[in-house]
Amino acid sequence: LFITPWIIIYLMQEKYLSIQTIGSDGKVSLVQSLINGSFYVKKVLDIYEKNVYRWLVDNPINGVPVIREIYEENNKLVVIEEYVSGSTLDVILEEKDRLDEADVRELIIEICKILKDITDLIPMVHRDIKPSNIIVKDNGEVYIIDFNTAKITYESKSRDTVLLGTQGYAAPEQYGFSPSSVRTDIYALGVLMKEMLTGNIDLNENYESKLKSIIDKCTMMEPKQRYGSYEELIAVLEGRKYNKWKNSIVGFRKGNPVYMIIASIWYLIILLIMLTMTVDGVTGFKLILERIFIGTSFFVVTQFTGNFKNCHSLIGISKIKNKMLRYTAIFFADYGILVLMVLLMAILESFL
């Protein structure tokens, strides 16, 4: 191969060498880094929410390809992301036609866990959950790809005015009936379950399956009639009763035994403080009141620190991209909560 000076100059300017085009539109390609030799996927996006990709760069999520870098060029967003070796679900369904119920449950639970990990940190809706956007690796690991239609919902409460999802999988609200939410992706998960079980996405088809009632609830026309969270859908798929508040309390949301043990010990310590704390010169009802306030303060701070019900997004903490700055903001917010609780306690005690 004869390498001219122009080729050398070009390679010095470029960080990635194109290896192979993926797909027919030429917008996705396999590239190799000229710096470390690793392979990545390069995507050139016409439609995108830049803030979504900025957030994904700063917050790697298990089950989502790591975004190496993003940059805008010619009014398009170029995304360089981790190359995930595996088969997309549409390819798997072409080979197998349909999956058994056990495999469908397992796969949907894994997808729900990935989406839950995202929404535990920020209110994001993918809006294009479908077989071609799900990769299953040879070892069974599941990945969700293509976040170009995703939306951070606290940044916009407006209705969707343009259908950015895929017809058949898109929920009714994506046609402009109401704003997108977690329930939008839950609708798509219902359609996905139906396709994996029967080989088609016709929701009006008569079929028999133990998952039919779950699919029917996922795909209700009215968003409020669907499952309200990924935790709830996971619980139903696992055959467990779903307790809304228990599954929202910090330490118990993921069902991780280690986290649950640590959280239980911490909550027990808070309870012991409430029951045994003494204050010089304070007795009777005032002491009981102070114990309650101290215990409640520790509990509230714990929930806020752990982003209970995505509370960080309400005051803009989730928008802070730098992790150190975000943790600093959480620290000062916790301090503010404690100060407010002390002031409230002082006000109440002044009336006693």
XYZ file of C-alpha atoms in Angstrom:
352
model
C 0.000 0.000 0.000
C 1.495 3.328 -1.107
C 0.960 6.011 1.570
C 1.188 9.576 0.278
C 1.946 12.604 2.463
C -1.709 13.638 2.106
C -2.866 10.354 3.637
C -0.417 10.811 6.523
C -1.744 14.334 7.158
C -5.329 13.029 7.035
C -4.600 10.255 9.533
C -2.912 12.720 11.866
C -6.076 14.861 11.877
C -8.444 11.943 12.305
C -8.684 9.999 15.583
C -10.647 7.067 14.165
C -10.207 4.864 11.136
C -13.412 3.677 9.485
C -13.494 -0.112 9.243
C -16.982 -1.003 8.073
C -20.340 0.646 7.451
C -23.218 -0.764 9.511
C -26.670 -0.518 7.969
C -27.786 0.890 4.645
C -27.987 4.620 5.404
C -24.231 5.037 5.974
C -24.728 6.881 9.255
C -23.415 4.107 11.495
C -19.978 2.589 11.129
C -17.435 0.473 12.969
C -14.277 2.476 13.605
C -10.900 1.840 15.201
C -9.130 4.325 17.414
C -5.771 5.441 16.032
C -4.749 6.186 19.622
C -5.428 2.940 21.498
C -6.466 0.522 18.742
C -9.873 -0.192 20.324
C -13.007 -0.610 18.210
C -15.989 1.729 18.581
C -19.269 2.476 16.878
C -19.543 5.877 15.226
C -23.024 7.301 14.709
C -23.973 10.452 12.834
C -27.347 11.653 14.130
C -29.780 14.047 12.442
C -32.311 13.891 15.289
C -31.033 14.037 18.842
C -31.229 15.649 22.278
C -27.663 16.698 22.985
C -28.312 16.878 26.741
C -29.220 13.184 26.732
C -25.836 12.217 25.294
C -24.003 14.673 27.543
C -25.627 12.994 30.520
C -24.750 9.514 29.247
C -21.117 10.575 28.790
C -20.934 11.710 32.434
C -23.023 8.859 33.864
C -22.111 5.424 32.453
C -24.931 2.931 33.013
C -24.596 -0.856 33.049
C -26.426 -2.150 30.005
C -25.846 1.008 27.932
C -22.796 1.260 25.626
C -20.236 3.627 27.136
C -20.155 6.906 25.219
C -16.504 7.773 24.543
C -17.136 11.219 23.105
C -19.663 13.394 21.269
C -19.271 16.437 19.050
C -21.390 18.421 16.637
C -20.415 18.697 12.990
C -22.437 20.160 10.115
C -25.554 20.428 12.303
C -25.336 16.745 13.184
C -24.244 14.990 16.350
C -21.378 12.522 16.039
C -21.360 9.866 18.765
C -18.435 7.550 19.425
C -19.559 4.720 21.668
C -18.464 1.330 22.945
C -18.721 -1.513 20.451
C -20.943 -4.228 21.925
C -20.509 -7.626 20.318
C -23.754 -9.552 20.207
C -27.017 -10.015 18.331
C -29.857 -7.540 18.202
C -33.192 -8.925 19.314
C -34.712 -8.572 15.846
C -32.018 -10.881 14.461
C -32.675 -13.369 17.279
C -36.410 -13.306 16.505
C -35.734 -13.853 12.802
C -33.834 -17.016 13.718
C -36.187 -18.332 16.418
C -39.478 -16.696 15.346
C -40.593 -16.509 18.991
C -39.321 -17.064 22.541
C -40.780 -19.033 25.420
C -42.364 -17.249 28.374
C -39.422 -17.799 30.726
C -36.980 -16.182 28.291
C -39.383 -13.293 27.663
C -39.734 -12.633 31.397
C -35.985 -12.727 31.932
C -35.225 -10.435 29.001
C -37.882 -7.834 29.883
C -36.742 -7.810 33.525
C -33.164 -7.104 32.412
C -34.335 -4.282 30.130
C -36.443 -2.852 32.967
C -33.440 -2.907 35.312
C -31.355 -0.893 32.838
C -34.126 1.668 32.335
C -34.688 1.818 36.096
C -30.988 2.516 36.720
C -31.294 5.486 34.374
C -34.540 6.858 35.792
C -33.279 6.464 39.363
C -30.812 9.219 38.438
C -32.679 11.320 35.899
C -36.215 11.351 34.410
C -35.359 10.097 30.931
C -37.620 8.382 28.407
C -36.024 6.304 25.625
C -39.076 6.523 23.309
C -37.847 3.879 20.856
C -37.735 0.531 22.644
C -37.883 -2.130 19.917
C -36.035 -5.353 18.948
C -33.363 -3.641 16.829
C -32.416 -1.426 19.794
C -31.808 -4.353 22.146
C -28.512 -6.268 21.983
C -28.030 -9.629 23.681
C -24.414 -10.705 24.098
C -23.313 -14.342 23.900
C -23.022 -14.441 27.705
C -26.630 -13.279 28.079
C -25.888 -9.646 29.002
C -28.481 -7.212 27.668
C -27.800 -3.732 26.261
C -30.104 -0.912 25.178
C -28.821 1.213 22.293
C -29.833 4.228 20.176
C -30.802 7.065 22.511
C -31.201 9.597 19.698
C -34.959 9.881 20.322
C -34.595 9.872 24.122
C -35.844 12.833 26.111
C -35.146 14.227 29.580
C -38.679 14.922 30.742
C -38.027 17.567 33.401
C -36.658 19.829 30.673
C -39.942 19.760 28.809
C -43.470 19.030 29.989
C -44.884 19.657 26.515
C -46.648 17.082 24.426
C -44.730 15.197 21.763
C -45.513 16.986 18.509
C -43.520 14.745 16.157
C -43.462 10.951 16.229
C -39.836 10.084 16.934
C -40.368 6.469 17.907
C -41.275 3.525 15.692
C -44.831 2.949 14.560
C -46.328 -0.073 16.280
C -44.100 0.297 19.343
C -44.805 3.979 19.982
C -47.342 4.718 22.714
C -50.431 6.827 21.856
C -49.002 9.866 23.678
C -46.085 9.898 21.208
C -48.611 10.986 18.593
C -49.256 14.196 20.531
C -51.940 13.183 23.028
C -49.890 13.869 26.180
C -46.265 14.215 27.393
C -43.984 11.176 27.332
C -43.136 9.485 30.625
C -41.877 6.190 32.037
C -45.236 4.736 31.037
C -44.366 5.507 27.399
C -41.478 3.028 27.464
C -43.589 0.571 29.463
C -46.072 0.574 26.568
C -43.254 -0.327 24.165
C -42.118 -3.093 26.530
C -45.634 -4.541 26.362
C -45.519 -4.555 22.555
C -42.061 -6.100 22.703
C -43.319 -8.907 24.962
C -46.181 -9.570 22.573
C -43.797 -9.809 19.622
C -41.380 -12.131 21.410
C -44.240 -14.455 22.376
C -46.229 -14.520 19.136
C -43.922 -13.260 16.394
C -46.021 -10.145 15.658
C -47.060 -6.851 17.286
C -50.818 -7.091 16.670
C -52.265 -6.229 20.100
C -55.782 -7.195 18.995
C -54.800 -10.775 18.186
C -56.230 -13.538 20.346
C -53.505 -15.632 21.938
C -52.926 -17.583 25.112
C -50.129 -16.760 27.525
C -49.620 -16.269 31.233
C -48.117 -12.910 30.303
C -51.196 -11.698 28.409
C -52.704 -9.787 31.347
C -49.352 -8.077 31.956
C -49.049 -7.162 28.278
C -52.622 -5.834 28.254
C -51.903 -3.575 31.225
C -48.615 -2.349 29.714
C -50.369 -1.368 26.486
C -53.440 0.401 27.811
C -54.341 3.495 25.778
C -54.461 5.708 28.865
C -50.966 6.059 30.415
C -52.338 6.182 33.976
C -53.839 2.719 33.519
C -50.436 1.145 32.762
C -47.824 0.071 35.299
C -46.451 3.195 36.916
C -42.808 2.207 37.260
C -40.196 -0.330 36.205
C -40.075 -1.603 39.799
C -43.749 -2.490 39.604
C -43.392 -4.252 36.245
C -40.355 -6.192 37.495
C -42.269 -7.286 40.616
C -45.233 -8.498 38.548
C -42.976 -10.389 36.124
C -41.216 -12.035 39.077
C -44.547 -12.949 40.659
C -44.047 -10.667 43.669
C -46.407 -8.218 45.302
C -45.377 -4.650 44.641
C -45.261 -2.238 47.563
C -44.944 1.267 46.119
C -43.367 2.857 49.180
C -41.124 -0.021 50.137
C -39.735 -0.090 46.606
C -39.076 3.653 46.741
C -37.191 3.801 50.042
C -33.451 4.273 49.622
C -31.620 0.988 50.114
C -34.553 -1.211 49.075
C -35.232 -0.015 45.531
C -32.895 -2.366 43.676
C -33.634 -5.424 45.817
C -29.878 -5.873 46.306
C -29.357 -7.903 49.525
C -26.148 -6.054 50.439
C -27.785 -2.636 50.055
C -30.833 -3.830 51.973
C -28.718 -5.083 54.897
C -26.722 -1.836 55.067
C -29.916 0.242 54.830
C -31.615 -1.854 57.523
C -28.670 -1.320 59.895
C -28.708 2.429 59.213
C -32.466 2.745 59.752
C -32.121 0.705 62.960
C -29.456 3.155 64.173
C -31.839 6.051 63.454
C -34.570 4.271 65.404
C -32.232 3.649 68.366
C -31.271 7.337 68.394
C -34.942 8.270 68.495
C -35.583 5.909 71.395
C -32.509 6.587 73.538
C -31.331 10.153 72.862
C -31.097 12.429 75.900
C -30.730 16.214 76.082
C -29.559 18.044 79.190
C -32.412 19.887 80.852
C -35.033 18.524 78.447
C -37.611 16.001 79.596
C -41.154 14.863 78.984
C -42.973 15.862 75.804
C -40.200 18.198 74.629
C -37.700 15.335 74.729
C -40.063 13.102 72.770
C -40.534 15.899 70.228
C -36.782 16.405 69.811
C -36.225 12.668 69.405
C -38.860 12.545 66.674
C -37.393 15.550 64.876
C -33.826 14.239 65.021
C -34.857 10.805 63.744
C -37.054 12.305 61.037
C -34.234 14.651 59.973
C -31.784 11.780 59.523
C -34.400 9.784 57.605
C -35.313 12.688 55.291
C -31.650 13.488 54.595
C -31.019 9.815 53.783
C -33.905 9.746 51.316
C -32.853 13.010 49.691
C -29.221 11.921 49.387
C -30.380 8.693 47.712
C -32.590 10.648 45.260
C -35.933 9.398 46.588
C -38.589 9.607 43.855
C -36.054 11.439 41.671
C -36.179 14.458 43.999
C -32.810 15.746 42.752
C -34.408 16.709 39.450
C -36.929 18.949 41.235
C -34.217 21.410 42.290
C -31.934 20.971 39.307
C -29.211 18.815 40.893
C -29.587 16.174 38.176
C -28.631 18.810 35.591
C -25.164 19.264 37.113
C -22.808 17.302 34.860
C -19.679 17.385 37.020
C -19.954 14.632 39.642
C -17.935 16.487 42.281
C -20.108 19.584 41.886
C -23.227 17.429 41.995
C -22.131 15.724 45.226
C -21.270 19.137 46.689
C -24.750 20.396 45.805
C -26.290 17.349 47.505
C -24.179 17.994 50.622
C -25.316 21.612 50.905
C -28.927 20.630 50.203
C -28.695 18.054 53.020
C -27.291 20.767 55.302
C -30.193 23.036 54.327
C -32.711 20.310 55.158
C -31.169 19.853 58.623
C -31.239 23.612 59.257
C -34.902 23.803 58.229
C -35.791 20.864 60.480
C -34.011 22.495 63.451
C -35.812 25.798 62.818
C -39.154 24.005 62.576
C -38.451 22.178 65.834
C -37.510 25.460 67.554
C -40.718 27.112 66.333
C -42.863 24.240 67.620
C -41.079 24.181 70.974
C -41.662 27.922 71.369
C -45.380 27.230 71.624
C -44.921 24.628 74.358
